[in-house]
PDB file of C-alpha atoms and ligand atoms in Angstrom:
ATOM      1  CA  MET A 105     -94.798 -46.724 114.879  1.00  0.00           C
ATOM      2  CA  ASP A 106     -93.101 -49.957 113.156  1.00  0.00           C
ATOM      3  CA  ALA A 107     -92.866 -47.878 109.666  1.00  0.00           C
ATOM      4  CA  LEU A 108     -90.232 -47.314 107.600  1.00  0.00           C
ATOM      5  CA  SER A 109     -90.440 -44.847 104.747  1.00  0.00           C
ATOM      6  CA  ILE A 110     -88.445 -44.314 101.177  1.00  0.00           C
ATOM      7  CA  MET A 111     -88.117 -40.811  99.731  1.00  0.00           C
ATOM      8  CA  TYR A 112     -88.462 -40.735  96.494  1.00  0.00           C
ATOM      9  CA  HIS A 113     -88.624 -37.680  93.820  1.00  0.00           C
ATOM     10  CA  ASP A 114     -90.056 -37.627  90.251  1.00  0.00           C
ATOM     11  CA  VAL A 115     -89.890 -40.130  87.913  1.00  0.00           C
ATOM     12  CA  VAL A 116     -89.716 -39.881  83.767  1.00  0.00           C
ATOM     13  CA  GLU A 117     -89.074 -41.002  80.587  1.00  0.00           C
ATOM     14  CA  ARG A 118     -85.518 -41.815  79.604  1.00  0.00           C
ATOM     15  CA  GLY A 119     -83.712 -39.076  80.946  1.00  0.00           C
ATOM     16  CA  ASP A 120     -86.371 -36.610  80.746  1.00  0.00           C
ATOM     17  CA  SER A 121     -85.181 -34.927  83.754  1.00  0.00           C
ATOM     18  CA  SER A 122     -87.122 -31.521  82.523  1.00  0.00           C
ATOM     19  CA  ALA A 123     -90.643 -33.177  81.967  1.00  0.00           C
ATOM     20  CA  SER A 124     -91.555 -33.160  86.168  1.00  0.00           C
ATOM     21  CA  GLY A 125     -90.195 -30.968  89.256  1.00  0.00           C
ATOM     22  CA  PHE A 126     -87.478 -28.967  89.514  1.00  0.00           C
ATOM     23  CA  PRO A 127     -85.289 -27.919  86.854  1.00  0.00           C
ATOM     24  CA  GLY A 128     -81.362 -28.265  86.776  1.00  0.00           C
ATOM     25  CA  GLY A 129     -78.728 -31.041  87.655  1.00  0.00           C
ATOM     26  CA  GLY A 130     -79.064 -31.010  91.189  1.00  0.00           C
ATOM     27  CA  PRO A 131     -82.645 -32.338  91.301  1.00  0.00           C
ATOM     28  CA  ALA A 132     -81.998 -34.430  88.205  1.00  0.00           C
ATOM     29  CA  ILE A 133     -79.855 -36.834  90.293  1.00  0.00           C
ATOM     30  CA  TYR A 134     -83.292 -37.698  91.896  1.00  0.00           C
ATOM     31  CA  LYS A 135     -85.532 -38.569  88.842  1.00  0.00           C
ATOM     32  CA  LEU A 136     -85.256 -42.114  87.748  1.00  0.00           C
ATOM     33  CA  ASP A 137     -86.606 -43.496  84.850  1.00  0.00           C
ATOM     34  CA  ARG A 138     -89.826 -44.806  83.796  1.00  0.00           C
ATOM     35  CA  GLU A 139     -88.594 -48.697  83.838  1.00  0.00           C
ATOM     36  CA  GLU A 140     -85.951 -48.005  86.411  1.00  0.00           C
ATOM     37  CA  PHE A 141     -88.423 -47.378  89.114  1.00  0.00           C
ATOM     38  CA  ALA A 142     -90.837 -50.065  87.635  1.00  0.00           C
ATOM     39  CA  ARG A 143     -88.411 -52.658  88.658  1.00  0.00           C
ATOM     40  CA  HIS A 144     -88.127 -50.769  92.089  1.00  0.00           C
ATOM     41  CA  LEU A 145     -91.648 -51.474  92.681  1.00  0.00           C
ATOM     42  CA  GLU A 146     -91.221 -55.359  91.778  1.00  0.00           C
ATOM     43  CA  ALA A 147     -88.029 -55.616  94.276  1.00  0.00           C
ATOM     44  CA  ILE A 148     -90.118 -53.578  96.920  1.00  0.00           C
ATOM     45  CA  ARG A 149     -92.969 -56.131  96.473  1.00  0.00           C
ATOM     46  CA  ALA A 150     -91.257 -58.998  96.584  1.00  0.00           C
ATOM     47  CA  ALA A 151     -89.006 -57.570  99.837  1.00  0.00           C
ATOM     48  CA  ARG A 152     -91.225 -55.899 101.979  1.00  0.00           C
ATOM     49  CA  ARG A 153     -92.430 -57.416 105.367  1.00  0.00           C
ATOM     50  CA  PRO A 154     -96.275 -57.854 105.747  1.00  0.00           C
ATOM     51  CA  ASN A 155     -96.365 -56.581 109.426  1.00  0.00           C
ATOM     52  CA  ARG A 156     -94.634 -53.603 108.901  1.00  0.00           C
ATOM     53  CA  GLU A 157     -96.651 -50.185 107.585  1.00  0.00           C
ATOM     54  CA  LEU A 158     -94.303 -48.768 104.341  1.00  0.00           C
ATOM     55  CA  PHE A 159     -94.396 -45.418 103.302  1.00  0.00           C
ATOM     56  CA  LEU A 160     -93.432 -44.637  99.327  1.00  0.00           C
ATOM     57  CA  THR A 161     -93.197 -40.573  99.760  1.00  0.00           C
ATOM     58  CA  PHE A 162     -92.761 -38.376  96.834  1.00  0.00           C
ATOM     59  CA  ASP A 163     -91.163 -35.065  97.133  1.00  0.00           C
ATOM     60  CA  ASP A 164     -91.274 -30.903  95.276  1.00  0.00           C
ATOM     61  CA  GLY A 165     -95.295 -32.364  93.667  1.00  0.00           C
ATOM     62  CA  GLY A 166     -93.589 -32.549  90.410  1.00  0.00           C
ATOM     63  CA  VAL A 167     -96.446 -33.973  87.822  1.00  0.00           C
ATOM     64  CA  SER A 168     -95.367 -36.790  87.205  1.00  0.00           C
ATOM     65  CA  ALA A 169     -96.650 -38.173  90.625  1.00  0.00           C
ATOM     66  CA  TYR A 170    -100.404 -38.102  88.621  1.00  0.00           C
ATOM     67  CA  ALA A 171     -98.849 -39.681  85.649  1.00  0.00           C
ATOM     68  CA  PRO A 172     -97.192 -42.743  85.755  1.00  0.00           C
ATOM     69  CA  VAL A 173     -96.508 -42.358  89.564  1.00  0.00           C
ATOM     70  CA  ALA A 174     -99.864 -42.773  90.891  1.00  0.00           C
ATOM     71  CA  GLY A 175    -101.062 -45.187  88.262  1.00  0.00           C
ATOM     72  CA  MET A 176     -97.828 -47.812  88.856  1.00  0.00           C
ATOM     73  CA  LEU A 177     -98.523 -48.001  92.318  1.00  0.00           C
ATOM     74  CA  GLU A 178    -102.104 -48.367  91.990  1.00  0.00           C
ATOM     75  CA  GLN A 179    -101.368 -51.871  89.826  1.00  0.00           C
ATOM     76  CA  TYR A 180     -99.376 -53.128  93.430  1.00  0.00           C
ATOM     77  CA  GLY A 181    -102.968 -51.341  95.592  1.00  0.00           C
ATOM     78  CA  TRP A 182    -100.477 -49.188  97.062  1.00  0.00           C
ATOM     79  CA  ARG A 183    -100.718 -45.518  97.485  1.00  0.00           C
ATOM     80  CA  GLY A 184     -98.366 -43.008  97.571  1.00  0.00           C
ATOM     81  CA  HIS A 185     -97.657 -39.712  99.934  1.00  0.00           C
ATOM     82  CA  PHE A 186     -97.189 -36.878  97.758  1.00  0.00           C
ATOM     83  CA  PHE A 187     -95.685 -33.516  99.327  1.00  0.00           C
ATOM     84  CA  VAL A 188     -95.895 -30.837  97.175  1.00  0.00           C
ATOM     85  CA  THR A 189     -94.328 -27.311  96.550  1.00  0.00           C
ATOM     86  CA  THR A 190     -97.355 -24.772  96.847  1.00  0.00           C
ATOM     87  CA  ASP A 191     -95.957 -21.961  95.038  1.00  0.00           C
ATOM     88  CA  TRP A 192     -95.359 -24.432  92.450  1.00  0.00           C
ATOM     89  CA  ILE A 193     -98.753 -25.563  91.857  1.00  0.00           C
ATOM     90  CA  GLY A 194    -100.003 -25.138  87.737  1.00  0.00           C
ATOM     91  CA  ARG A 195     -96.473 -24.340  86.714  1.00  0.00           C
ATOM     92  CA  PRO A 196     -94.802 -26.290  83.983  1.00  0.00           C
ATOM     93  CA  GLY A 197     -93.184 -29.920  85.609  1.00  0.00           C
ATOM     94  CA  PHE A 198     -96.032 -29.685  88.534  1.00  0.00           C
ATOM     95  CA  LEU A 199     -98.936 -30.621  89.900  1.00  0.00           C
ATOM     96  CA  ASN A 200    -102.197 -28.806  88.990  1.00  0.00           C
ATOM     97  CA  ALA A 201    -105.372 -28.232  91.092  1.00  0.00           C
ATOM     98  CA  GLU A 202    -107.420 -30.526  90.048  1.00  0.00           C
ATOM     99  CA  GLN A 203    -104.687 -33.066  89.480  1.00  0.00           C
ATOM    100  CA  ILE A 204    -104.153 -32.967  93.435  1.00  0.00           C
ATOM    101  CA  ARG A 205    -107.512 -33.121  93.756  1.00  0.00           C
ATOM    102  CA  GLU A 206    -108.096 -36.421  91.824  1.00  0.00           C
ATOM    103  CA  LEU A 207    -104.692 -37.727  93.376  1.00  0.00           C
ATOM    104  CA  ASP A 208    -106.503 -37.109  97.105  1.00  0.00           C
ATOM    105  CA  GLY A 209    -110.103 -38.704  95.617  1.00  0.00           C
ATOM    106  CA  ARG A 210    -108.284 -42.172  94.599  1.00  0.00           C
ATOM    107  CA  GLY A 211    -106.749 -42.553  98.062  1.00  0.00           C
ATOM    108  CA  HIS A 212    -103.581 -40.834  97.422  1.00  0.00           C
ATOM    109  CA  VAL A 213    -101.666 -39.425 100.753  1.00  0.00           C
ATOM    110  CA  ILE A 214    -101.185 -35.272  99.738  1.00  0.00           C
ATOM    111  CA  GLY A 215     -98.705 -33.357 102.165  1.00  0.00           C
ATOM    112  CA  SER A 216     -97.186 -29.878 102.208  1.00  0.00           C
ATOM    113  CA  HIS A 217     -93.380 -29.369 100.871  1.00  0.00           C
ATOM    114  CA  SER A 218     -93.756 -25.793 102.341  1.00  0.00           C
ATOM    115  CA  CYS A 219     -94.582 -23.130 100.017  1.00  0.00           C
ATOM    116  CA  SER A 220     -91.616 -21.966  98.487  1.00  0.00           C
ATOM    117  CA  HIS A 221     -89.181 -24.991  98.797  1.00  0.00           C
ATOM    118  CA  PRO A 222     -86.518 -22.463 100.957  1.00  0.00           C
ATOM    119  CA  GLU A 223     -83.354 -23.637 100.620  1.00  0.00           C
ATOM    120  CA  ARG A 224     -82.288 -23.698 104.267  1.00  0.00           C
ATOM    121  CA  MET A 225     -85.555 -24.514 106.068  1.00  0.00           C
ATOM    122  CA  ALA A 226     -83.980 -24.819 109.666  1.00  0.00           C
ATOM    123  CA  ARG A 227     -82.859 -21.022 109.001  1.00  0.00           C
ATOM    124  CA  GLU A 228     -85.676 -19.858 108.410  1.00  0.00           C
ATOM    125  CA  PRO A 229     -86.882 -17.271 111.561  1.00  0.00           C
ATOM    126  CA  TRP A 230     -90.179 -18.599 113.563  1.00  0.00           C
ATOM    127  CA  GLU A 231     -92.631 -16.711 111.976  1.00  0.00           C
ATOM    128  CA  ARG A 232     -91.352 -17.397 108.211  1.00  0.00           C
ATOM    129  CA  LEU A 233     -91.338 -21.361 108.864  1.00  0.00           C
ATOM    130  CA  LEU A 234     -94.863 -21.308 110.828  1.00  0.00           C
ATOM    131  CA  ALA A 235     -95.884 -19.196 107.333  1.00  0.00           C
ATOM    132  CA  GLU A 236     -94.445 -21.673 104.829  1.00  0.00           C
ATOM    133  CA  TRP A 237     -96.575 -24.369 106.814  1.00  0.00           C
ATOM    134  CA  LYS A 238     -99.507 -22.848 107.638  1.00  0.00           C
ATOM    135  CA  GLN A 239     -99.948 -21.449 104.600  1.00  0.00           C
ATOM    136  CA  SER A 240     -99.134 -24.649 102.317  1.00  0.00           C
ATOM    137  CA  THR A 241    -101.680 -26.305 104.096  1.00  0.00           C
ATOM    138  CA  GLU A 242    -104.081 -24.662 104.177  1.00  0.00           C
ATOM    139  CA  ARG A 243    -103.842 -23.886 100.470  1.00  0.00           C
ATOM    140  CA  LEU A 244    -103.412 -27.813 100.115  1.00  0.00           C
ATOM    141  CA  ALA A 245    -106.915 -28.085 102.328  1.00  0.00           C
ATOM    142  CA  ALA A 246    -108.958 -25.815  99.970  1.00  0.00           C
ATOM    143  CA  ILE A 247    -108.018 -27.827  96.512  1.00  0.00           C
ATOM    144  CA  VAL A 248    -108.841 -31.147  98.299  1.00  0.00           C
ATOM    145  CA  GLY A 249    -111.329 -30.339 100.867  1.00  0.00           C
ATOM    146  CA  HIS A 250    -110.425 -31.270 103.892  1.00  0.00           C
ATOM    147  CA  SER A 251    -107.941 -30.792 106.499  1.00  0.00           C
ATOM    148  CA  VAL A 252    -104.212 -31.457 105.353  1.00  0.00           C
ATOM    149  CA  ARG A 253    -102.114 -33.075 108.113  1.00  0.00           C
ATOM    150  CA  VAL A 254     -98.789 -34.711 106.693  1.00  0.00           C
ATOM    151  CA  ALA A 255     -95.220 -32.810 105.610  1.00  0.00           C
ATOM    152  CA  SER A 256     -91.835 -33.331 104.506  1.00  0.00           C
ATOM    153  CA  VAL A 257     -88.963 -31.452 105.014  1.00  0.00           C
ATOM    154  CA  PRO A 258     -87.817 -29.616 101.866  1.00  0.00           C
ATOM    155  CA  GLY A 259     -84.284 -29.739 100.831  1.00  0.00           C
ATOM    156  CA  GLY A 260     -83.681 -32.222 104.334  1.00  0.00           C
ATOM    157  CA  PHE A 261     -83.121 -29.354 106.537  1.00  0.00           C
ATOM    158  CA  TYR A 262     -84.551 -30.501 109.862  1.00  0.00           C
ATOM    159  CA  SER A 263     -84.320 -29.021 112.913  1.00  0.00           C
ATOM    160  CA  ARG A 264     -86.149 -29.227 116.321  1.00  0.00           C
ATOM    161  CA  ARG A 265     -87.682 -25.977 115.323  1.00  0.00           C
ATOM    162  CA  VAL A 266     -88.936 -26.931 112.130  1.00  0.00           C
ATOM    163  CA  ALA A 267     -91.184 -29.499 113.750  1.00  0.00           C
ATOM    164  CA  GLU A 268     -92.482 -27.411 116.538  1.00  0.00           C
ATOM    165  CA  ALA A 269     -93.821 -24.640 113.858  1.00  0.00           C
ATOM    166  CA  ALA A 270     -95.052 -27.984 111.530  1.00  0.00           C
ATOM    167  CA  ALA A 271     -96.777 -29.200 115.152  1.00  0.00           C
ATOM    168  CA  GLU A 272     -98.016 -25.551 115.600  1.00  0.00           C
ATOM    169  CA  ALA A 273     -99.365 -25.155 112.312  1.00  0.00           C
ATOM    170  CA  GLY A 274    -101.661 -28.528 112.631  1.00  0.00           C
ATOM    171  CA  ILE A 275     -99.093 -31.003 111.029  1.00  0.00           C
ATOM    172  CA  GLU A 276     -99.127 -34.474 112.753  1.00  0.00           C
ATOM    173  CA  MET A 277     -97.009 -36.057 110.534  1.00  0.00           C
ATOM    174  CA  LEU A 278     -93.566 -34.690 109.263  1.00  0.00           C
ATOM    175  CA  PHE A 279     -91.090 -36.437 107.489  1.00  0.00           C
ATOM    176  CA  THR A 280     -87.313 -36.103 107.136  1.00  0.00           C
ATOM    177  CA  SER A 281     -84.399 -36.786 104.867  1.00  0.00           C
ATOM    178  CA  GLU A 282     -83.220 -38.880 107.710  1.00  0.00           C
ATOM    179  CA  PRO A 283     -81.920 -42.124 107.058  1.00  0.00           C
ATOM    180  CA  THR A 284     -83.592 -43.736 110.335  1.00  0.00           C
ATOM    181  CA  ALA A 285     -86.633 -45.984 110.923  1.00  0.00           C
ATOM    182  CA  ARG A 286     -87.437 -44.520 114.324  1.00  0.00           C
ATOM    183  CA  ALA A 287     -90.304 -42.218 114.968  1.00  0.00           C
ATOM    184  CA  ARG A 288     -89.986 -39.751 117.752  1.00  0.00           C
ATOM    185  CA  THR A 289     -92.844 -37.354 118.584  1.00  0.00           C
ATOM    186  CA  VAL A 290     -92.082 -33.097 118.612  1.00  0.00           C
ATOM    187  CA  SER A 291     -94.842 -31.132 120.566  1.00  0.00           C
ATOM    188  CA  GLY A 292     -97.673 -33.781 119.160  1.00  0.00           C
ATOM    189  CA  CYS A 293     -96.186 -34.107 115.701  1.00  0.00           C
ATOM    190  CA  GLN A 294     -94.910 -37.233 114.977  1.00  0.00           C
ATOM    191  CA  VAL A 295     -91.371 -37.103 112.824  1.00  0.00           C
ATOM    192  CA  LEU A 296     -90.198 -40.014 110.981  1.00  0.00           C
ATOM    193  CA  GLY A 297     -86.727 -40.455 109.253  1.00  0.00           C
ATOM    194  CA  ARG A 298     -86.509 -41.387 105.153  1.00  0.00           C
ATOM    195  CA  TYR A 299     -84.565 -43.495 103.178  1.00  0.00           C
ATOM    196  CA  THR A 300     -83.239 -41.643  99.950  1.00  0.00           C
ATOM    197  CA  VAL A 301     -83.870 -43.352  96.635  1.00  0.00           C
ATOM    198  CA  GLN A 302     -81.582 -41.445  93.414  1.00  0.00           C
ATOM    199  CA  ARG A 303     -81.529 -42.198  89.638  1.00  0.00           C
ATOM    200  CA  GLY A 304     -78.789 -45.305  89.275  1.00  0.00           C
ATOM    201  CA  MET A 305     -79.302 -47.171  92.654  1.00  0.00           C
ATOM    202  CA  GLY A 306     -80.083 -50.379  91.345  1.00  0.00           C
ATOM    203  CA  PRO A 307     -83.688 -51.786  92.677  1.00  0.00           C
ATOM    204  CA  GLU A 308     -81.366 -53.501  95.637  1.00  0.00           C
ATOM    205  CA  TRP A 309     -81.476 -50.631  97.307  1.00  0.00           C
ATOM    206  CA  PRO A 310     -85.056 -49.656  98.108  1.00  0.00           C
ATOM    207  CA  ALA A 311     -85.784 -53.824  98.233  1.00  0.00           C
ATOM    208  CA  GLY A 312     -83.236 -53.842 101.414  1.00  0.00           C
ATOM    209  CA  PHE A 313     -84.893 -50.917 102.820  1.00  0.00           C
ATOM    210  CA  ALA A 314     -88.138 -52.476 102.529  1.00  0.00           C
ATOM    211  CA  ALA A 315     -87.254 -55.173 103.774  1.00  0.00           C
ATOM    212  CA  GLY A 316     -85.235 -53.797 106.959  1.00  0.00           C
ATOM    213  CA  LYS A 317     -81.816 -54.741 106.219  1.00  0.00           C
ATOM    214  CA  LEU A 318     -79.341 -53.048 107.825  1.00  0.00           C
ATOM    215  CA  GLY A 319     -76.542 -53.052 105.826  1.00  0.00           C
ATOM    216  CA  PRO A 320     -77.837 -50.661 102.805  1.00  0.00           C
ATOM    217  CA  ARG A 321     -79.554 -48.662 105.874  1.00  0.00           C
ATOM    218  CA  LEU A 322     -76.236 -48.487 108.211  1.00  0.00           C
ATOM    219  CA  ARG A 323     -74.567 -47.174 104.956  1.00  0.00           C
ATOM    220  CA  GLN A 324     -76.974 -45.183 104.546  1.00  0.00           C
ATOM    221  CA  ALA A 325     -76.726 -43.690 107.349  1.00  0.00           C
ATOM    222  CA  LEU A 326     -73.005 -43.007 107.382  1.00  0.00           C
ATOM    223  CA  LEU A 327     -73.407 -40.881 104.355  1.00  0.00           C
ATOM    224  CA  TRP A 328     -75.719 -39.103 106.202  1.00  0.00           C
ATOM    225  CA  LYS A 329     -73.466 -38.282 108.864  1.00  0.00           C
ATOM    226  CA  ALA A 330     -70.796 -37.607 106.468  1.00  0.00           C
ATOM    227  CA  LYS A 331     -73.461 -34.983 104.810  1.00  0.00           C
ATOM    228  CA  GLY A 332     -74.480 -34.068 108.244  1.00  0.00           C
ATOM    229  CA  LEU A 333     -70.988 -32.516 108.671  1.00  0.00           C
ATOM    230  CA  ALA A 334     -71.116 -30.775 105.717  1.00  0.00           C
ATOM    231  CA  LYS A 335     -74.191 -29.213 106.277  1.00  0.00           C
ATOM    232  CA  ALA A 336     -72.493 -27.908 109.598  1.00  0.00           C
ATOM    233  CA  VAL A 337     -69.639 -26.148 107.269  1.00  0.00           C
ATOM    234  CA  GLY A 338     -72.309 -24.500 105.378  1.00  0.00           C
ATOM    235  CA  GLY A 339     -72.132 -21.756 103.062  1.00  0.00           C
ATOM    236  CA  PRO A 340     -71.750 -22.535  99.028  1.00  0.00           C
ATOM    237  CA  LEU A 341     -69.439 -25.735  99.670  1.00  0.00           C
ATOM    238  CA  TYR A 342     -72.289 -27.326 100.581  1.00  0.00           C
ATOM    239  CA  PRO A 343     -74.156 -28.335  97.472  1.00  0.00           C
ATOM    240  CA  ARG A 344     -70.825 -29.650  95.795  1.00  0.00           C
ATOM    241  CA  VAL A 345     -70.031 -31.688  98.838  1.00  0.00           C
ATOM    242  CA  ARG A 346     -73.609 -32.814  98.485  1.00  0.00           C
ATOM    243  CA  ALA A 347     -72.973 -33.913  95.259  1.00  0.00           C
ATOM    244  CA  ALA A 348     -70.609 -35.666  95.610  1.00  0.00           C
ATOM    245  CA  ILE A 349     -71.526 -38.046  98.553  1.00  0.00           C
ATOM    246  CA  LEU A 350     -75.023 -38.488  96.279  1.00  0.00           C
ATOM    247  CA  ARG A 351     -72.900 -39.818  93.682  1.00  0.00           C
ATOM    248  CA  LYS A 352     -70.847 -42.313  96.245  1.00  0.00           C
ATOM    249  CA  ALA A 353     -74.149 -43.418  97.379  1.00  0.00           C
ATOM    250  CA  SER A 354     -75.468 -44.128  93.514  1.00  0.00           C
ATOM    251  CA  ASN A 355     -72.183 -45.781  92.953  1.00  0.00           C
ATOM    252  CA  GLY A 356     -71.941 -47.514  95.929  1.00  0.00           C
TER     253      GLY A 356
HETATM  254 ZN1   ZN B 283     -87.925 -30.971  97.892  1.00  0.00          ZN
END
C-alpha cells in the first residue's frame, strides 16, 4: 500500500493540556493548541500528494477527537483515525460512548488503543496482550454497531508478538510509532508505521511528511533509532531519555 501515516494525540485551547487525554507533563508534549493544529492542516493540504493515501491518526481517545479535531478535519473533507483506550471511555477528558458512535457515523474510523494503555505493551504476557486487543475491539464494536479491525500500539512499544496478538484478535491494520512509510504484514495483519507530531513542531514537519520529503522523515528515523536504544536500556531511565530526545526533535 502506498500510504503515509501521521500520529497526533490531542488538540487543546491555549496549552490547557488537562482538557483532553491523559494527564501530566509527559502526555502534554503531544497536545497541540488549536491554532497550531489549524496551521498543520493547512500545510498538509498544500503539501500532500494526491496519489498517496494519507492517514491522520489520533491516539488515546481524548475528548478533543470529538471537538475540535473531527470538525476541523471535515472542513477539508477529511476523516480521522481515532484510537480509543477503552478503559478510559467516559472519564473526564475522554470520549464517551455517544461521541464515539457519532464520530463513527460521521465517517471517521474508530480503532482500539488497547483497554488499559499498558506501560510496556511488548513486555506483556501473551494472554494479557490478547485480552487487551480482544476486549477493547469488542467494547468498541458494541458501541459503533459493527466490527472494529483497526488499532494502534500504546506507547509505541511494538514487537512482532504485539502484532500477532492483534491479528489473533481480528485486527487487520495495526499502526505503530515507527517512523516509516513501509508497510509489512504479520499473520495477516497489516502493520504501518507513523510519523509523530508533538506540540511546538512547526507545520513544515507534517507538511514534509505528507509530501513524502525525505529530510524530515530521515531525521525522525534517526531519532527513533536513538529512542530504540534507550528502550533497550529499559528501566526508569527510559522516560527521561525519551523526554530529552523528544525535546530535541521539537527543537530541530
Ligand atoms: Zn497512547
